Short mmCIF file of C-alpha atoms and ligand atoms in Angstrom, two decimals:
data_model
loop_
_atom_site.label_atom_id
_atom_site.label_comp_id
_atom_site.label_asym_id
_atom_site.label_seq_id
_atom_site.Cartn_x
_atom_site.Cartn_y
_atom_site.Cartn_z
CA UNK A 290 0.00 0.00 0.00
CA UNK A 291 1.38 3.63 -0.84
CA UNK A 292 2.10 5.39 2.28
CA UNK A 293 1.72 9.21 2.90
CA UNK A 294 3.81 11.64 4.45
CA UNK A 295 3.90 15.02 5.53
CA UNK A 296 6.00 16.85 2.68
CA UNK A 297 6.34 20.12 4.18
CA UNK A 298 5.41 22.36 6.80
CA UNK A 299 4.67 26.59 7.30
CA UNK A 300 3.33 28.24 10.48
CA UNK A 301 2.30 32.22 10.46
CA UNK A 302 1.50 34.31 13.50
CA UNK A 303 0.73 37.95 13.47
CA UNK A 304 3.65 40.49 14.74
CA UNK A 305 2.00 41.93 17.70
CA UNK A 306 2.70 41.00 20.89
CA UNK A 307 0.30 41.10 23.46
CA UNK A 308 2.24 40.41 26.86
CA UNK A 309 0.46 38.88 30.33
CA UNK A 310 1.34 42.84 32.03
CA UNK A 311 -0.27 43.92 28.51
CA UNK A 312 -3.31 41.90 28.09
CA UNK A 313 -5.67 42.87 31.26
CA UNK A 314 -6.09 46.92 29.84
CA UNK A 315 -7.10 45.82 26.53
CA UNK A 316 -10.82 46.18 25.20
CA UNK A 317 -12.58 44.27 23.00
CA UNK A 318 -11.03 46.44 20.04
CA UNK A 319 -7.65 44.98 21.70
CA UNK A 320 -7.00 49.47 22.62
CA UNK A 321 -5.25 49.60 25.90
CA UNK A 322 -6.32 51.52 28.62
CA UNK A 323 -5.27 53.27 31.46
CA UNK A 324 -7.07 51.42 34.03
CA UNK A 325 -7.48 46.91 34.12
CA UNK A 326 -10.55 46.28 31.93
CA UNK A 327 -10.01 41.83 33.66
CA UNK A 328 -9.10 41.86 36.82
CA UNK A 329 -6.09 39.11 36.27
CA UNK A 330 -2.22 39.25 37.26
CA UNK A 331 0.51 38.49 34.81
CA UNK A 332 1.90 36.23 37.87
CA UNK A 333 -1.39 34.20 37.75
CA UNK A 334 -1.58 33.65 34.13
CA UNK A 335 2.13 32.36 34.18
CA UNK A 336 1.88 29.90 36.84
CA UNK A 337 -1.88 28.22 35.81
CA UNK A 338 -1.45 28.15 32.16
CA UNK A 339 1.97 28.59 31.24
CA UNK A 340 1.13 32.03 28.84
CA UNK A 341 3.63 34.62 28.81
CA UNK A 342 2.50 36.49 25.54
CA UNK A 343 -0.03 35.78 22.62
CA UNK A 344 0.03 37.69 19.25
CA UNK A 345 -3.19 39.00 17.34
CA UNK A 346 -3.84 40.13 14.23
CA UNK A 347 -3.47 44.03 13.75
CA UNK A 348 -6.88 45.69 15.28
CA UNK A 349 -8.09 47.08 12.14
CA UNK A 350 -10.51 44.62 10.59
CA UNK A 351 -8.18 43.53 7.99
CA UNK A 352 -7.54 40.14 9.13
CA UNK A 353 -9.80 37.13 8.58
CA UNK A 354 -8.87 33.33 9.78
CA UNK A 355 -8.43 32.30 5.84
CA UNK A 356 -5.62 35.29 5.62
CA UNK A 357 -3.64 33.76 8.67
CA UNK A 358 -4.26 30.38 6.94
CA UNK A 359 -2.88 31.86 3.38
CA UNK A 360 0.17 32.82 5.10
CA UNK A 361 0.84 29.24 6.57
CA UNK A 362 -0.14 26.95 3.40
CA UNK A 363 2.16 29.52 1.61
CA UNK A 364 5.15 28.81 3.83
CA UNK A 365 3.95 24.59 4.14
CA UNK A 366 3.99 25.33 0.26
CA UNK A 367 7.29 26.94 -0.27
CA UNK A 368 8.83 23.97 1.92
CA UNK A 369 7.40 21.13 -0.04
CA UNK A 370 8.97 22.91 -2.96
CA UNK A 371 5.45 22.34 -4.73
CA UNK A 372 2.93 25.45 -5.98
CA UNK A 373 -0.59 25.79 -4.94
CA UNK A 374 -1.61 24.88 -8.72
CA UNK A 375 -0.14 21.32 -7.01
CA UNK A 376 -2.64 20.71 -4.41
CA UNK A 377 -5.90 18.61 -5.13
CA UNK A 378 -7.62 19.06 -1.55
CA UNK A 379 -7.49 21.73 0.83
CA UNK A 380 -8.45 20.35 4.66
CA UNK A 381 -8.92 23.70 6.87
CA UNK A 382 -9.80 22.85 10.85
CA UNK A 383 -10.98 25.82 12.16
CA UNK A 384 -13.47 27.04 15.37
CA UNK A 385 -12.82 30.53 14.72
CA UNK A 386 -14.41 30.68 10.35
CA UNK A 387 -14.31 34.29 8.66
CA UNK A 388 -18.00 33.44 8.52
CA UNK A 389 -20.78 30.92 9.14
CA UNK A 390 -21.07 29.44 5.65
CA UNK A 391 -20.03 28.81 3.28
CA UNK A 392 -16.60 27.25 5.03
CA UNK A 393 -13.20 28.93 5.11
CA UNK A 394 -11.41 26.45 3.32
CA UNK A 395 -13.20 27.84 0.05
CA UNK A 396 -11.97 31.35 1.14
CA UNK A 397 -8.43 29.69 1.34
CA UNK A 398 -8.68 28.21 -2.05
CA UNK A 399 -9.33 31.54 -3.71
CA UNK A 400 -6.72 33.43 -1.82
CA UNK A 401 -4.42 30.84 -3.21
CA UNK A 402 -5.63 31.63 -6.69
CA UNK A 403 -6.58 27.85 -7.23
CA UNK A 404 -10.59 28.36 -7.49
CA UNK A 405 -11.92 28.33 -10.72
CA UNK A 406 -13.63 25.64 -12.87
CA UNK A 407 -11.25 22.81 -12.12
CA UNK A 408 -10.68 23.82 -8.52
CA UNK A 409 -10.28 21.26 -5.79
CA UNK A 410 -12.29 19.47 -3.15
CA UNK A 411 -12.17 21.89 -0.14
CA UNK A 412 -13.12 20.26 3.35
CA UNK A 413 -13.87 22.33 6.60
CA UNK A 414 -13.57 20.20 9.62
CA UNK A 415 -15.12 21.05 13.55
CA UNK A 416 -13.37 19.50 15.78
CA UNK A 417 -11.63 22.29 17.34
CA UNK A 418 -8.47 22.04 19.28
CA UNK A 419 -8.05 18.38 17.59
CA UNK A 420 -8.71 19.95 14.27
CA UNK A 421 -5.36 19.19 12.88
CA UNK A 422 -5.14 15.30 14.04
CA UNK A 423 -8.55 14.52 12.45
CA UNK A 424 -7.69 16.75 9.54
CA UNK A 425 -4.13 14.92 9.41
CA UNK A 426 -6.42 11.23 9.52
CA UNK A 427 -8.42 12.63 6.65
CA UNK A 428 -5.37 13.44 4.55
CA UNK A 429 -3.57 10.37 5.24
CA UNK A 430 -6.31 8.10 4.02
CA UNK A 431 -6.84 10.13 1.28
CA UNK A 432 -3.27 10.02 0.01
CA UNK A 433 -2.97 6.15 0.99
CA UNK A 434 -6.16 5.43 -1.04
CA UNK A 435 -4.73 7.16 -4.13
CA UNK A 436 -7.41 9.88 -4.06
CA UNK A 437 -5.18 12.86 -4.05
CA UNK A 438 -1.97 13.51 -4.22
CA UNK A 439 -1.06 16.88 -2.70
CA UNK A 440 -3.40 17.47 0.52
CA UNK A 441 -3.11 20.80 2.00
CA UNK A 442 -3.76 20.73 5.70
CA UNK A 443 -4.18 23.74 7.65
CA UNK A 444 -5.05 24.40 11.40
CA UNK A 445 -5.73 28.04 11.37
CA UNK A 446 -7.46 30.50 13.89
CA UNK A 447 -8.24 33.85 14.60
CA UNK A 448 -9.21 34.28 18.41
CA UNK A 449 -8.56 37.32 19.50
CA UNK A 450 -12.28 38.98 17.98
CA UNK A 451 -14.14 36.11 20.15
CA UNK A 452 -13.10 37.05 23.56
CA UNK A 453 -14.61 38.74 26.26
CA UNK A 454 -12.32 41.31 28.16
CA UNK A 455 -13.82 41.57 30.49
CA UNK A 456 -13.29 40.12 34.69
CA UNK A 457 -15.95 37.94 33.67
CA UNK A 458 -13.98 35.76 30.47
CA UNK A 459 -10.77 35.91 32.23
CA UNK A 460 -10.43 32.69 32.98
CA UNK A 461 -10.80 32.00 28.55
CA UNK A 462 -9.55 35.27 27.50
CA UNK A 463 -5.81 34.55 29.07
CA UNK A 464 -5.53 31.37 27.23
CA UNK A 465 -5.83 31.77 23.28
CA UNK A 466 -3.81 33.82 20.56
CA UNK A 467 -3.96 33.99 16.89
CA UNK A 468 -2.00 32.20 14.47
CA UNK A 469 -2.09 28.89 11.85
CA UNK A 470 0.10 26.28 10.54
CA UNK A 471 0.05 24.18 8.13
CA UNK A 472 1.18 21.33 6.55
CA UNK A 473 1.50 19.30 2.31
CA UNK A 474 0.71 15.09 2.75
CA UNK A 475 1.73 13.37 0.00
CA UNK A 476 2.47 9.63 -1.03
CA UNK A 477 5.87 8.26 0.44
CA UNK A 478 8.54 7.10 -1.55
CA UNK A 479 9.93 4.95 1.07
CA UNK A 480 8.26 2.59 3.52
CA UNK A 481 10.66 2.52 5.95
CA UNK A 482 9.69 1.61 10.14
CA UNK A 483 10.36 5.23 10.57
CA UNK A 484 8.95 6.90 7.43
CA UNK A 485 5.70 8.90 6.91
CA UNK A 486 2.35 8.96 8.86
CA UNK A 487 2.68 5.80 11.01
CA UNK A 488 -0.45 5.92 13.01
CA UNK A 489 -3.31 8.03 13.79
CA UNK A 490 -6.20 6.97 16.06
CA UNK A 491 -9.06 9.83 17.36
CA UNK A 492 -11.49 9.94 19.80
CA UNK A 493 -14.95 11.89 20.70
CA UNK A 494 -17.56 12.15 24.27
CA UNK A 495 -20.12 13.96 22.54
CA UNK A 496 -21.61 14.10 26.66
CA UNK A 497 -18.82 16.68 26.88
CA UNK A 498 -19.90 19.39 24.51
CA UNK A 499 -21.74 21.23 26.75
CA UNK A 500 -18.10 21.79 29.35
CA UNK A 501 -16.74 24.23 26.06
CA UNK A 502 -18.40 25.62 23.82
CA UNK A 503 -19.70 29.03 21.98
CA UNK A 504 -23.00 29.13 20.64
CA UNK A 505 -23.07 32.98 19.00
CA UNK A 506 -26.67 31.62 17.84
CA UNK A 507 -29.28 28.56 18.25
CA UNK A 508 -30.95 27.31 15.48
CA UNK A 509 -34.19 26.08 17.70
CA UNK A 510 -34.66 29.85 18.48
CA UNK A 511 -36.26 31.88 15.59
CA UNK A 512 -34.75 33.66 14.72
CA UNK A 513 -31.87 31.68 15.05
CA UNK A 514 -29.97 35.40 16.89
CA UNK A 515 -31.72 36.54 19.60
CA UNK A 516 -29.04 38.63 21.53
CA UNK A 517 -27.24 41.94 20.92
CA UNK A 518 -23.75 40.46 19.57
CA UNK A 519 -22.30 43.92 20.69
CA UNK A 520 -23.86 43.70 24.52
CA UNK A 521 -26.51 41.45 24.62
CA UNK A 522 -26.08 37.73 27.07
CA UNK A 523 -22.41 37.48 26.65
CA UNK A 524 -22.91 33.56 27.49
CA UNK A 525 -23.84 33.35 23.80
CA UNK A 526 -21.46 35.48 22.37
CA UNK A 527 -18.37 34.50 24.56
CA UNK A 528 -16.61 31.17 24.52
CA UNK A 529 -18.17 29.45 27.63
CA UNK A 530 -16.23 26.53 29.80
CA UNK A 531 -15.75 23.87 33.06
CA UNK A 532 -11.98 24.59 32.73
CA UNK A 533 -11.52 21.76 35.39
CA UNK A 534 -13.23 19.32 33.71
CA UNK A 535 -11.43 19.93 30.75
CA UNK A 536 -8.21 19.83 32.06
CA UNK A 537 -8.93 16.61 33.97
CA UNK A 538 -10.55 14.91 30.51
CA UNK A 539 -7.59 16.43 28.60
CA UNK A 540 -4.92 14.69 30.82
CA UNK A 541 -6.45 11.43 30.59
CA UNK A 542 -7.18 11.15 26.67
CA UNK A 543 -3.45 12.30 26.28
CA UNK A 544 -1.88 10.34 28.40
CA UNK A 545 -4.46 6.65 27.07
CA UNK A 546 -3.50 8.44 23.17
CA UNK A 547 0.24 8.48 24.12
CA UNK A 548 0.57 5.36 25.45
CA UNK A 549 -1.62 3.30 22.97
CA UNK A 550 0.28 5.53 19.49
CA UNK A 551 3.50 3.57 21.22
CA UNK A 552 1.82 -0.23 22.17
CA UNK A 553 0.56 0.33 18.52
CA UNK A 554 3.28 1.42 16.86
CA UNK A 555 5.88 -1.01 18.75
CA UNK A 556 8.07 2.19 19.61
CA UNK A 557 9.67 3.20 22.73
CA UNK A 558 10.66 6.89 23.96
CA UNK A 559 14.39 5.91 22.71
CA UNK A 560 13.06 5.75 18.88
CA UNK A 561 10.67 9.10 19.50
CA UNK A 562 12.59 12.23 18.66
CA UNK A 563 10.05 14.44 20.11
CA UNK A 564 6.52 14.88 22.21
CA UNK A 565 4.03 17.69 20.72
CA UNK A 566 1.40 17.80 22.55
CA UNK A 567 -1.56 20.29 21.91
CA UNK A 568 -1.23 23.55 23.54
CA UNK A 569 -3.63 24.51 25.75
CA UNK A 570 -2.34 24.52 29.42
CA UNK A 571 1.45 24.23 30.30
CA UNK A 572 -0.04 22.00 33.49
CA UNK A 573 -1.65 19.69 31.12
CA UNK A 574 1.29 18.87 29.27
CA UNK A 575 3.32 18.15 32.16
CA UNK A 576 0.91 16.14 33.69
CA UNK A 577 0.56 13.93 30.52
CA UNK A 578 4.76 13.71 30.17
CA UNK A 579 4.46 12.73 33.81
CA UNK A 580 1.51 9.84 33.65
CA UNK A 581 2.88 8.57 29.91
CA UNK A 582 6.49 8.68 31.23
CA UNK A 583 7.63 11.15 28.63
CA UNK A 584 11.58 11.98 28.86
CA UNK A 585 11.41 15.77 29.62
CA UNK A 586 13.95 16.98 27.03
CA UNK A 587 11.33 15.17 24.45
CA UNK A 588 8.42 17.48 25.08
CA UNK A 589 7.82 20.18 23.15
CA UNK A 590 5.78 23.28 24.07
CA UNK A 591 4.91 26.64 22.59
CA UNK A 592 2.74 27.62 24.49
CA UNK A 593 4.79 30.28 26.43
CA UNK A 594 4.84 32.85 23.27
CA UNK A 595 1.74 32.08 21.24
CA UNK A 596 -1.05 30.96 23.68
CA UNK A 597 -3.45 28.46 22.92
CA UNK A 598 -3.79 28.66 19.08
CA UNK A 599 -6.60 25.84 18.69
CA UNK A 600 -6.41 24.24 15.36
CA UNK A 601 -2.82 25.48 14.45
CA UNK A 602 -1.21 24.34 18.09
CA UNK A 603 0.73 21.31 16.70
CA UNK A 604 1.99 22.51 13.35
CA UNK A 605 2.82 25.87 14.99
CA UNK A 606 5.11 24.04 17.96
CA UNK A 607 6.69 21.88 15.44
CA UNK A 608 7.94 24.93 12.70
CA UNK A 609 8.98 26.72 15.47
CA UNK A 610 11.05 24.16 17.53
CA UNK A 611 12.44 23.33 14.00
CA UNK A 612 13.28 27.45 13.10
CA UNK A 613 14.98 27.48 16.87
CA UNK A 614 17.24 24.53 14.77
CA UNK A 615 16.06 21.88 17.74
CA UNK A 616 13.43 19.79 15.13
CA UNK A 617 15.19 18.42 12.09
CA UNK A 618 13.61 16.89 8.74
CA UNK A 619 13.22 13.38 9.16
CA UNK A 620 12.68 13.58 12.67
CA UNK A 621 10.32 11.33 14.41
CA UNK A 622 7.20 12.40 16.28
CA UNK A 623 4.65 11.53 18.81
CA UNK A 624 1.53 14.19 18.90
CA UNK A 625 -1.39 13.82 21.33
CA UNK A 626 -3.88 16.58 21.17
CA UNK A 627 -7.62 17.26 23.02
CA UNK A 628 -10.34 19.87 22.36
CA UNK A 629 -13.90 20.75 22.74
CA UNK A 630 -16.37 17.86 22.11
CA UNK A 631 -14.77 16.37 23.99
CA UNK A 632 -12.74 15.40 20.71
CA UNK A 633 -9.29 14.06 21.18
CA UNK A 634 -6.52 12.19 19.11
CA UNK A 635 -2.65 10.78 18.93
CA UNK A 636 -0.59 10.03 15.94
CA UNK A 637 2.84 9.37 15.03
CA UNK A 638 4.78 10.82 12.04
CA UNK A 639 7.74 11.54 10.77
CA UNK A 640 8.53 15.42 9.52
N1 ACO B 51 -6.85 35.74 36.38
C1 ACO B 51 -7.02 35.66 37.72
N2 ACO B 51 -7.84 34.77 38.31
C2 ACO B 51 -8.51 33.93 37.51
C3 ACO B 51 -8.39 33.94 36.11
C4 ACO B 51 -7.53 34.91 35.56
N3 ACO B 51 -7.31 35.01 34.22
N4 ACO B 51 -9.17 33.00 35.60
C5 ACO B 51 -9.79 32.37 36.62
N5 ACO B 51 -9.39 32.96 37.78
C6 ACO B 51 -9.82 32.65 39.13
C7 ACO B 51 -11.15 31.96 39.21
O1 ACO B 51 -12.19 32.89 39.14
C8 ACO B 51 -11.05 31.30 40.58
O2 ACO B 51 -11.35 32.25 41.53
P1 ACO B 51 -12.20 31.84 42.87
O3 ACO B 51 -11.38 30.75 43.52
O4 ACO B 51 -12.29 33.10 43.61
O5 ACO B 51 -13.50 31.32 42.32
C9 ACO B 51 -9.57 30.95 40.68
O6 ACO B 51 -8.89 31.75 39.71
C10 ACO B 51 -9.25 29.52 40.42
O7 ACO B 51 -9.97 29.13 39.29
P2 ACO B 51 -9.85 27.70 38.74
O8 ACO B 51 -10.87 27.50 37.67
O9 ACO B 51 -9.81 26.73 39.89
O10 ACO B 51 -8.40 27.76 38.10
P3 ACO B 51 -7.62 26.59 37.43
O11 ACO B 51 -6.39 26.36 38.17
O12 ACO B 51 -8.51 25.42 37.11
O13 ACO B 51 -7.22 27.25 36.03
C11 ACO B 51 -7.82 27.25 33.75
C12 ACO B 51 -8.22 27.70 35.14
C13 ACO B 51 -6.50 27.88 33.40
C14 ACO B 51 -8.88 27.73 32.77
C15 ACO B 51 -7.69 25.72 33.71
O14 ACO B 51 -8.83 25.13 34.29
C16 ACO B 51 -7.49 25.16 32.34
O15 ACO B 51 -6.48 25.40 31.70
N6 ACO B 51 -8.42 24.35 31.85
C17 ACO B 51 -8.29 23.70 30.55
C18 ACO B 51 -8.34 24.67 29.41
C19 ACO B 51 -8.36 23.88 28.13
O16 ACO B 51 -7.71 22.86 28.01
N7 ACO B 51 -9.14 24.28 27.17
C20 ACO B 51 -9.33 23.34 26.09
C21 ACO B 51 -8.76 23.71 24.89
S1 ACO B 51 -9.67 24.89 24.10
C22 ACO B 51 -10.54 24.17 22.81
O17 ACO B 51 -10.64 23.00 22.55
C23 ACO B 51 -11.32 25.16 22.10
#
């Protein structure tokens, strides 16, 4: 059987830099103040969550989540020395879409300058903060069953609109940042123990949507928007979650994904070259290197400078352990991610 592997990789985040001392006088349109608009400490962002700084897209309405995801296929692009005129499906995982329908993916395409009469499948996928492990499943079986040869797969999201700055989101607000990353699957020349997409097994609780989630509208109401999105019940217009039950359900489903990608792939730490885990508490991720027995050095985080960026955690990590010269091509990973859903995945491939 053809195997497929990941033939290059691009990550994009915006240039501003929105600090922990920085981020509790912003308002919503991200304009600092004189006076706290969240009453939150850098010191306690730090310690529960790992964040020192996030970066958002400029505060002038010129940014949409398919312009963040341009900028990473671009880059994934450029690195699988292939052109976008190359790529026969476009995968985009996103929670944060420029708009309801039709999906962002399409928006991608077109920004690419692929659309057109013989333009390609384009798939937008839910699954939010394990966006890019399903998406990576989909392209993998795609590519293995001969379908398509060039699968662009992009994680991309644009958070920093969605917030609420206020005392009351703090405990969401703190956690996410902008940014997207992306990545070209393509059939494997070699078929190697080490070479390609070895494994990829995901997971959903649908009993868990309810612990995080944003509804912005209901589609039993009618009309389907019944608030005012400007002032009206923030608990539909804000991202709404049991942060402890996530991070308890989180822990677990990495730690059973880590140790199962290994039992099933017949590989010990000592043939892993690195742990990327998703990126959504510092805590988490050293309680999953801790209960999967994860050699320290092995675990990568990025969590420190970008926040939680959703979809785009994983290939963001990865580009920029490898642009800090740490990741090299060829190297050998183990990812385990979790989001909202509960939806949750592992896989193991080689970049
Ligand atoms: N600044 C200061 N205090 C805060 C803040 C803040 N930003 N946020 C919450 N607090 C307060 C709370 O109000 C609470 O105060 P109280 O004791 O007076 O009630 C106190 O800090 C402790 O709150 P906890 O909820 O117990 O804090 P915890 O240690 O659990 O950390 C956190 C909260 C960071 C949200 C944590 O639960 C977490 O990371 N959960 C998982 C997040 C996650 O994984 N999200 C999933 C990915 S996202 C996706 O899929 C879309």
């Amino acid at each position: 059987m053809i195997r497929s592997k990941i033939l290059g990789l691009g990550s994009y985040v915006p240039d501003r830099i929105v600090t922990n001392e920085e981020i509790a006088y912003l308002d919503a349109r991200h304009i600092r103040h004189d006076e706290k608009q969240t009453d939150t400490t850098p010191e306690w962002i730090r310690t529960r969550t790992g964040v020192e700084e996030r970066r958002y897209v400029p505060n002038d309405e010129s940014t949409t989540c398919s312009d963040l995801a341009q900028r990473a296929a671009v880059r994934a692009l450029e690195d699988a020395q292939c052109s976008a005129k190359d790529v026969d499906c476009i995968i985009l995982a996103t929670l944060s879409p420029d708009i309801h329908f039709p999906g962002t993916a399409v928006f991608l395409q077109s920004r690419l300058g692929i659309d057109g009469d013989e333009g390609c499948p384009c798939f937008d996928i839910r699954q939010q903060c394990s966006g890019f492990l399903y998406g990576l499943q989909m392209a993998d079986s795609f590519v293995k069953s001969g379908q398509y040869k060039r699968v662009l797969l992009v994680g991309a999201e644009l958070h920093s609109h969605s917030l609420d700055y206020s005392t009351r989101g703090r405990d969401v607000m703190v956690l996410f940042g902008d940014g997207a990353g992306a990545v070209v699957v393509g059939p494997s020349e070699s078929n190697g123990p080490r070479d390609g997409i070895l494994y990829t097994k995901l997971g959903a609780d649908g009993s868990g949507a309810q612990d995080l989630h944003l509804k912005v509208f209901d589609s039993q109401k009618m009309p389907h928007i019944q608030y005012d999105p400007a002032w009206g019940t923030p608990d539909v217009a804000y991202p709404q979650m049991n942060g402890k039950k996530v991070f308890l359900n989180a822990v677990r489903a990495m730690n059973l994904g880590t140790r199962a990608a290994l039992q099933a792939t017949g590989l010990t730490w000592d043939d892993v070259d690195w742990f990327v885990p998703h990126q959504a508490n510092l805590r988490i991720n050293e309680a999953v290197a801790k209960f999967a027995e994860i050699p320290e050095e092995k675990v990568l985080n990025s969590i420190q400078f970008y926040g939680n960026t959703t979809a785009a955690t994983v290939p963001l990590t990865i580009d920029h352990h490898r642009k800090a010269g740490r990741v090299k091509k060829g190297d050998l990973i183990v990812s385990a991610v979790f989001g909202a859903g509960f939806t949750w995945g592992a896989s193991v491939f080689q970049v």
